[in-house]
mmCIF file of C-alpha atoms and ligand atoms in Angstrom:
data_model
loop_
_atom_site.group_PDB
_atom_site.id
_atom_site.type_symbol
_atom_site.label_atom_id
_atom_site.label_comp_id
_atom_site.label_asym_id
_atom_site.label_seq_id
_atom_site.Cartn_x
_atom_site.Cartn_y
_atom_site.Cartn_z
ATOM 1 C CA MET A 214 1.240 85.054 71.698
ATOM 2 C CA PRO A 215 2.382 86.177 68.239
ATOM 3 C CA PRO A 216 -0.530 86.688 65.825
ATOM 4 C CA GLU A 217 1.009 84.300 63.293
ATOM 5 C CA ALA A 218 0.876 81.290 65.695
ATOM 6 C CA ALA A 219 -0.988 78.394 64.017
ATOM 7 C CA PRO A 220 -4.353 77.798 65.659
ATOM 8 C CA LEU A 221 -4.795 74.902 68.068
ATOM 9 C CA LEU A 222 -8.518 75.017 67.410
ATOM 10 C CA ASN A 223 -10.062 76.342 64.237
ATOM 11 C CA ALA A 224 -13.834 76.331 63.760
ATOM 12 C CA ALA A 225 -15.096 77.666 60.438
ATOM 13 C CA GLY A 226 -18.655 78.290 59.267
ATOM 14 C CA ILE A 227 -20.315 76.277 62.046
ATOM 15 C CA GLU A 228 -24.061 75.858 61.725
ATOM 16 C CA ALA A 229 -26.009 73.894 64.328
ATOM 17 C CA GLY A 230 -29.390 73.705 65.997
ATOM 18 C CA TYR A 231 -32.085 71.512 67.464
ATOM 19 C CA GLY A 232 -34.619 69.899 65.123
ATOM 20 C CA SER A 233 -35.972 72.587 62.840
ATOM 21 C CA MET A 234 -34.571 75.407 64.984
ATOM 22 C CA GLN A 235 -31.244 76.723 63.721
ATOM 23 C CA VAL A 236 -29.147 78.350 66.474
ATOM 24 C CA LEU A 237 -25.724 78.929 64.883
ATOM 25 C CA TRP A 238 -25.387 80.641 61.517
ATOM 26 C CA GLY A 239 -21.820 80.201 60.341
ATOM 27 C CA VAL A 240 -19.631 80.749 63.401
ATOM 28 C CA ASP A 241 -15.860 81.216 62.887
ATOM 29 C CA LEU A 242 -13.583 81.064 65.922
ATOM 30 C CA ASP A 243 -9.988 80.079 66.540
ATOM 31 C CA VAL A 244 -7.838 79.522 69.612
ATOM 32 C CA ARG A 245 -4.035 79.581 69.474
ATOM 33 C CA PRO A 246 -1.869 77.359 71.665
ATOM 34 C CA GLY A 247 -1.699 78.623 75.238
ATOM 35 C CA GLU A 248 -4.020 81.599 74.814
ATOM 36 C CA THR A 249 -7.255 82.484 76.600
ATOM 37 C CA VAL A 250 -10.214 83.305 74.382
ATOM 38 C CA LEU A 251 -13.494 84.658 75.712
ATOM 39 C CA LEU A 252 -16.744 83.896 73.891
ATOM 40 C CA LEU A 253 -19.017 86.624 75.154
ATOM 41 C CA GLY A 254 -22.775 86.619 74.636
ATOM 42 C CA ALA A 255 -26.123 87.091 76.354
ATOM 43 C CA ASN A 256 -28.489 84.296 77.406
ATOM 44 C CA GLY A 257 -29.645 82.352 74.392
ATOM 45 C CA ALA A 258 -26.989 83.730 72.016
ATOM 46 C CA GLY A 259 -25.890 80.157 71.285
ATOM 47 C CA LYS A 260 -22.718 79.887 73.397
ATOM 48 C CA THR A 261 -23.503 76.458 74.855
ATOM 49 C CA THR A 262 -24.632 75.135 71.483
ATOM 50 C CA PHE A 263 -21.373 76.284 69.927
ATOM 51 C CA LEU A 264 -19.195 74.769 72.670
ATOM 52 C CA LYS A 265 -21.121 71.508 72.410
ATOM 53 C CA SER A 266 -20.567 71.436 68.669
ATOM 54 C CA LEU A 267 -16.835 71.807 69.307
ATOM 55 C CA VAL A 268 -16.713 68.901 71.739
ATOM 56 C CA GLY A 269 -19.083 66.690 69.748
ATOM 57 C CA LEU A 270 -22.209 66.832 71.924
ATOM 58 C CA VAL A 271 -24.192 68.690 69.267
ATOM 59 C CA GLU A 272 -23.761 67.935 65.578
ATOM 60 C CA ALA A 273 -22.248 70.633 63.362
ATOM 61 C CA ARG A 274 -24.577 70.582 60.352
ATOM 62 C CA ARG A 275 -22.195 72.685 58.318
ATOM 63 C CA GLY A 276 -18.666 73.914 58.731
ATOM 64 C CA THR A 277 -15.417 72.340 59.874
ATOM 65 C CA ILE A 278 -13.591 71.972 63.153
ATOM 66 C CA GLN A 279 -9.851 71.372 63.283
ATOM 67 C CA LEU A 280 -7.809 70.542 66.355
ATOM 68 C CA ALA A 281 -4.030 70.847 65.969
ATOM 69 C CA GLY A 282 -4.513 70.776 62.200
ATOM 70 C CA ASP A 283 -6.645 67.582 62.134
ATOM 71 C CA ASP A 284 -10.262 67.584 61.014
ATOM 72 C CA ILE A 285 -12.362 66.485 64.015
ATOM 73 C CA THR A 286 -15.749 67.711 62.716
ATOM 74 C CA HIS A 287 -17.299 64.240 62.723
ATOM 75 C CA MET A 288 -15.207 62.629 65.418
ATOM 76 C CA ARG A 289 -16.728 61.095 68.535
ATOM 77 C CA SER A 290 -16.637 63.188 71.658
ATOM 78 C CA SER A 291 -14.362 60.726 73.489
ATOM 79 C CA ASP A 292 -11.849 60.824 70.619
ATOM 80 C CA ARG A 293 -11.804 64.632 70.716
ATOM 81 C CA MET A 294 -11.011 64.395 74.429
ATOM 82 C CA ARG A 295 -8.186 61.985 73.767
ATOM 83 C CA ARG A 296 -6.752 64.513 71.356
ATOM 84 C CA GLY A 297 -6.561 67.103 74.094
ATOM 85 C CA MET A 298 -9.854 68.980 74.283
ATOM 86 C CA THR A 299 -11.791 68.820 77.562
ATOM 87 C CA TYR A 300 -15.228 70.291 78.210
ATOM 88 C CA MET A 301 -16.337 71.748 81.520
ATOM 89 C CA SER A 302 -20.104 72.188 81.562
ATOM 90 C CA GLU A 303 -21.952 74.570 83.858
ATOM 91 C CA LEU A 304 -22.648 71.691 86.263
ATOM 92 C CA ALA A 305 -19.093 70.386 86.016
ATOM 93 C CA VAL A 306 -19.074 67.769 88.813
ATOM 94 C CA PHE A 307 -20.868 64.601 89.936
ATOM 95 C CA PRO A 308 -22.414 65.575 93.296
ATOM 96 C CA ASP A 309 -22.834 61.966 94.548
ATOM 97 C CA LEU A 310 -19.159 61.107 94.123
ATOM 98 C CA THR A 311 -16.348 62.172 96.426
ATOM 99 C CA ILE A 312 -13.914 64.909 95.506
ATOM 100 C CA GLU A 313 -11.206 62.323 94.815
ATOM 101 C CA GLU A 314 -13.516 60.181 92.665
ATOM 102 C CA ASN A 315 -14.506 63.219 90.616
ATOM 103 C CA ILE A 316 -10.880 64.089 89.923
ATOM 104 C CA ARG A 317 -9.946 60.483 89.100
ATOM 105 C CA ILE A 318 -12.706 60.226 86.503
ATOM 106 C CA GLY A 319 -11.106 62.658 84.046
ATOM 107 C CA ALA A 320 -7.710 60.995 84.302
ATOM 108 C CA GLN A 321 -9.071 57.445 84.065
ATOM 109 C CA ALA A 322 -11.276 58.212 81.076
ATOM 110 C CA LEU A 323 -8.066 58.848 79.180
ATOM 111 C CA GLY A 324 -6.132 55.906 80.605
ATOM 112 C CA HIS A 325 -3.773 58.354 82.303
ATOM 113 C CA ALA A 326 -0.430 56.726 83.012
ATOM 114 C CA ASP A 327 -0.091 58.021 86.563
ATOM 115 C CA PRO A 328 -3.335 59.411 88.035
ATOM 116 C CA GLY A 329 -1.747 59.622 91.504
ATOM 117 C CA ARG A 330 0.939 62.058 90.352
ATOM 118 C CA ARG A 331 -1.635 64.173 88.503
ATOM 119 C CA MET A 332 -3.868 64.236 91.557
ATOM 120 C CA GLU A 333 -0.980 65.469 93.710
ATOM 121 C CA GLU A 334 -0.339 68.336 91.257
ATOM 122 C CA LEU A 335 -4.007 69.271 91.314
ATOM 123 C CA TYR A 336 -4.160 69.211 95.127
ATOM 124 C CA GLN A 337 -1.246 71.646 95.132
ATOM 125 C CA LEU A 338 -3.260 73.960 92.900
ATOM 126 C CA PHE A 339 -6.431 73.503 94.971
ATOM 127 C CA PRO A 340 -5.409 72.728 98.589
ATOM 128 C CA VAL A 341 -8.992 72.984 99.838
ATOM 129 C CA LEU A 342 -9.853 69.916 97.747
ATOM 130 C CA ARG A 343 -7.120 67.867 99.397
ATOM 131 C CA ASP A 344 -8.528 68.619 102.847
ATOM 132 C CA LYS A 345 -11.956 67.419 101.762
ATOM 133 C CA ARG A 346 -10.970 64.676 99.353
ATOM 134 C CA ARG A 347 -13.121 61.971 100.951
ATOM 135 C CA ALA A 348 -16.229 64.178 101.206
ATOM 136 C CA LEU A 349 -19.038 64.092 98.666
ATOM 137 C CA ALA A 350 -18.919 66.833 96.056
ATOM 138 C CA SER A 351 -22.457 67.779 97.120
ATOM 139 C CA SER A 352 -21.047 68.928 100.489
ATOM 140 C CA LEU A 353 -18.910 71.635 98.844
ATOM 141 C CA SER A 354 -19.905 75.282 98.534
ATOM 142 C CA GLY A 355 -20.733 76.626 95.059
ATOM 143 C CA GLY A 356 -17.279 78.163 94.699
ATOM 144 C CA GLN A 357 -15.502 75.004 95.858
ATOM 145 C CA ARG A 358 -17.574 72.916 93.449
ATOM 146 C CA LYS A 359 -16.412 75.128 90.625
ATOM 147 C CA MET A 360 -12.797 74.584 91.718
ATOM 148 C CA LEU A 361 -13.458 70.854 91.718
ATOM 149 C CA GLY A 362 -14.961 71.164 88.228
ATOM 150 C CA ILE A 363 -11.770 72.840 87.050
ATOM 151 C CA ALA A 364 -9.576 70.223 88.781
ATOM 152 C CA LYS A 365 -11.647 67.412 87.253
ATOM 153 C CA ALA A 366 -11.297 68.939 83.788
ATOM 154 C CA LEU A 367 -7.553 69.448 84.273
ATOM 155 C CA SER A 368 -7.053 65.853 85.405
ATOM 156 C CA ALA A 369 -7.278 64.885 81.724
ATOM 157 C CA GLU A 370 -4.260 67.136 81.029
ATOM 158 C CA PRO A 371 -5.968 68.919 78.121
ATOM 159 C CA LYS A 372 -4.272 71.216 75.623
ATOM 160 C CA LEU A 373 -7.541 73.104 75.363
ATOM 161 C CA LEU A 374 -10.049 73.505 78.174
ATOM 162 C CA VAL A 375 -13.491 74.551 76.945
ATOM 163 C CA MET A 376 -15.495 76.112 79.793
ATOM 164 C CA ASP A 377 -19.192 76.887 79.761
ATOM 165 C CA GLU A 378 -20.052 79.796 82.054
ATOM 166 C CA PRO A 379 -17.696 79.184 84.949
ATOM 167 C CA SER A 380 -19.411 82.086 86.753
ATOM 168 C CA ALA A 381 -22.846 80.396 86.709
ATOM 169 C CA GLY A 382 -24.457 80.374 90.144
ATOM 170 C CA LEU A 383 -21.500 82.062 91.866
ATOM 171 C CA SER A 384 -21.464 85.214 93.983
ATOM 172 C CA PRO A 385 -19.209 88.064 92.715
ATOM 173 C CA LEU A 386 -16.630 87.098 95.339
ATOM 174 C CA PHE A 387 -16.353 83.537 94.032
ATOM 175 C CA VAL A 388 -16.328 84.783 90.435
ATOM 176 C CA LYS A 389 -13.211 86.747 91.384
ATOM 177 C CA GLU A 390 -11.732 83.604 92.898
ATOM 178 C CA VAL A 391 -12.396 81.600 89.718
ATOM 179 C CA ILE A 392 -10.767 84.368 87.647
ATOM 180 C CA ARG A 393 -7.757 84.284 89.969
ATOM 181 C CA VAL A 394 -7.443 80.516 89.534
ATOM 182 C CA LEU A 395 -7.763 80.781 85.761
ATOM 183 C CA SER A 396 -5.055 83.428 85.557
ATOM 184 C CA GLY A 397 -2.848 81.089 87.612
ATOM 185 C CA LEU A 398 -3.314 78.422 84.937
ATOM 186 C CA GLN A 399 -2.050 80.705 82.202
ATOM 187 C CA GLY A 400 1.502 80.366 80.986
ATOM 188 C CA ARG A 401 1.536 76.580 81.453
ATOM 189 C CA GLY A 402 0.838 75.868 77.784
ATOM 190 C CA LEU A 403 -2.884 75.311 78.409
ATOM 191 C CA ALA A 404 -5.327 77.135 76.109
ATOM 192 C CA LEU A 405 -8.700 78.225 77.496
ATOM 193 C CA LEU A 406 -11.930 78.936 75.666
ATOM 194 C CA ILE A 407 -14.415 80.469 78.088
ATOM 195 C CA ALA A 408 -18.070 81.142 77.205
ATOM 196 C CA GLU A 409 -19.481 83.813 79.484
ATOM 197 C CA GLN A 410 -21.955 86.627 79.781
ATOM 198 C CA ASN A 411 -19.953 88.130 82.638
ATOM 199 C CA ILE A 412 -17.506 90.703 81.270
ATOM 200 C CA SER A 413 -15.252 90.345 84.334
ATOM 201 C CA PHE A 414 -13.640 87.483 82.415
ATOM 202 C CA LEU A 415 -12.160 89.995 79.955
ATOM 203 C CA GLU A 416 -9.491 90.391 82.619
ATOM 204 C CA VAL A 417 -7.978 86.990 81.745
ATOM 205 C CA ALA A 418 -8.656 86.989 77.993
ATOM 206 C CA THR A 419 -6.226 87.704 75.178
ATOM 207 C CA ARG A 420 -8.943 87.806 72.523
ATOM 208 C CA VAL A 421 -12.718 88.092 72.497
ATOM 209 C CA PHE A 422 -15.467 86.825 70.213
ATOM 210 C CA VAL A 423 -18.908 88.349 70.712
ATOM 211 C CA LEU A 424 -21.799 86.058 69.789
ATOM 212 C CA GLU A 425 -25.236 87.522 69.103
ATOM 213 C CA GLY A 426 -28.183 85.596 67.699
ATOM 214 C CA GLY A 427 -25.917 82.724 66.647
ATOM 215 C CA ARG A 428 -23.536 84.967 64.680
ATOM 216 C CA ILE A 429 -20.134 86.394 65.557
ATOM 217 C CA ARG A 430 -20.615 90.131 65.803
ATOM 218 C CA PHE A 431 -17.065 91.008 66.792
ATOM 219 C CA SER A 432 -13.681 89.362 67.131
ATOM 220 C CA GLY A 433 -10.491 91.011 68.243
ATOM 221 C CA THR A 434 -8.372 91.871 71.238
ATOM 222 C CA VAL A 435 -9.828 93.143 74.495
ATOM 223 C CA VAL A 436 -8.367 96.587 73.725
ATOM 224 C CA GLU A 437 -10.001 96.608 70.284
ATOM 225 C CA MET A 438 -13.302 95.623 71.842
ATOM 226 C CA SER A 439 -13.251 98.415 74.400
ATOM 227 C CA GLY A 440 -12.456 100.844 71.565
ATOM 228 C CA ASN A 441 -15.602 99.792 69.698
ATOM 229 C CA GLU A 442 -18.222 102.300 70.779
ATOM 230 C CA ALA A 443 -21.352 100.226 70.118
ATOM 231 C CA LEU A 444 -19.915 97.179 71.883
ATOM 232 C CA HIS A 445 -18.646 99.338 74.686
ATOM 233 C CA ARG A 446 -22.142 100.688 75.278
ATOM 234 C CA ALA A 447 -23.746 97.255 74.945
ATOM 235 C CA TYR A 448 -21.375 95.347 77.217
ATOM 236 C CA PHE A 449 -19.330 97.690 79.378
ATOM 237 C CA GLY A 450 -22.177 100.150 79.901
ATOM 238 C CA LEU A 451 -24.180 97.472 81.686
ATOM 239 C CA LYS A 452 -21.559 96.391 84.150
HETATM 240 P P1 LIG B 734 -27.338 80.428 78.182
HETATM 241 O O1 LIG B 734 -26.361 81.337 78.782
HETATM 242 O O2 LIG B 734 -28.758 80.718 78.558
HETATM 243 O O3 LIG B 734 -26.990 78.972 78.281
HETATM 244 P P2 LIG B 734 -26.391 80.317 75.467
HETATM 245 O O4 LIG B 734 -25.793 81.497 74.805
HETATM 246 O O5 LIG B 734 -25.482 79.265 75.973
HETATM 247 O O6 LIG B 734 -27.335 80.804 76.612
HETATM 248 P P3 LIG B 734 -27.740 78.178 74.119
HETATM 249 O O7 LIG B 734 -27.916 77.419 75.399
HETATM 250 O O8 LIG B 734 -26.789 77.663 73.119
HETATM 251 O O9 LIG B 734 -27.393 79.702 74.424
HETATM 252 O O10 LIG B 734 -29.175 78.328 73.464
HETATM 253 C C1 LIG B 734 -29.387 78.907 72.179
HETATM 254 C C2 LIG B 734 -30.828 78.657 71.767
HETATM 255 O O11 LIG B 734 -31.040 77.252 71.611
HETATM 256 C C3 LIG B 734 -31.858 79.122 72.791
HETATM 257 O O12 LIG B 734 -32.948 79.657 72.091
HETATM 258 C C4 LIG B 734 -32.243 77.851 73.512
HETATM 259 O O13 LIG B 734 -33.555 77.921 73.986
HETATM 260 C C5 LIG B 734 -32.121 76.817 72.420
HETATM 261 N N1 LIG B 734 -31.765 75.494 72.947
HETATM 262 C C6 LIG B 734 -30.722 75.193 73.723
HETATM 263 N N2 LIG B 734 -30.663 73.870 73.999
HETATM 264 C C7 LIG B 734 -31.732 73.312 73.371
HETATM 265 C C8 LIG B 734 -32.230 71.974 73.235
HETATM 266 N N3 LIG B 734 -31.627 70.950 73.835
HETATM 267 N N4 LIG B 734 -33.359 71.793 72.487
HETATM 268 C C9 LIG B 734 -33.958 72.834 71.877
HETATM 269 N N5 LIG B 734 -33.542 74.117 71.950
HETATM 270 C C10 LIG B 734 -32.432 74.359 72.671
#
């Protein structure tokens, strides 16, 4: 992606928190069309709070959020979705619904013209879900649930998929599988913003933002990050 590409998402000076506790202190982050951005940070750094402020589940007290050039800072969450931003939380699926029902939900929420066609495309990406489509999501393994979460999020045909810790609760083997699936999604015009504490996700990222104590400590390419000695020690040293 050329550096001059106009951002799909541009968040500037975001401040947010809960009651009197401020969590984010002026976070700037952008995502260009089709690229994969990793938001890296330890537990409690504020990753989830930031993602929720982007998708409208937590109020941004200060700052602005633009999607495809439009100001969405005060827009309802459902309207942000309609404009092409989908959020995949750590939980990601409804366990008491079937696989097929879970996938249909994303498409229906947006009044998708042809949910059947979309479902067929998603089953081609995730064949294991087709085999189990009438089973409850609760019957899936942790890794399969994560695949279903991704399929459900993709059913809305987003331009930007915002993912909160896709590695949560997964064994290293399944983390690898999720990374493989995410790299397969690249190059289809879909942009990904992935919040993680697991540095394995650097493998799929074009750029990285490091969040510490609610502030961006670093932003740049993966190569630039590995060349930064302090960050290298802090993140790569612990692998
Ligand atoms: P994790 O990986 O643990 O989810 P994170 O980087 O996503 O970490 P956040 O979940 O955004 O971090 O949490 C940032 C801070 O906000 C933490 O101190 C957390 O305890 C606090 N916090 C998160 N959600 C709430 C809430 N609903 N009410 C009050 N405080 C909250």
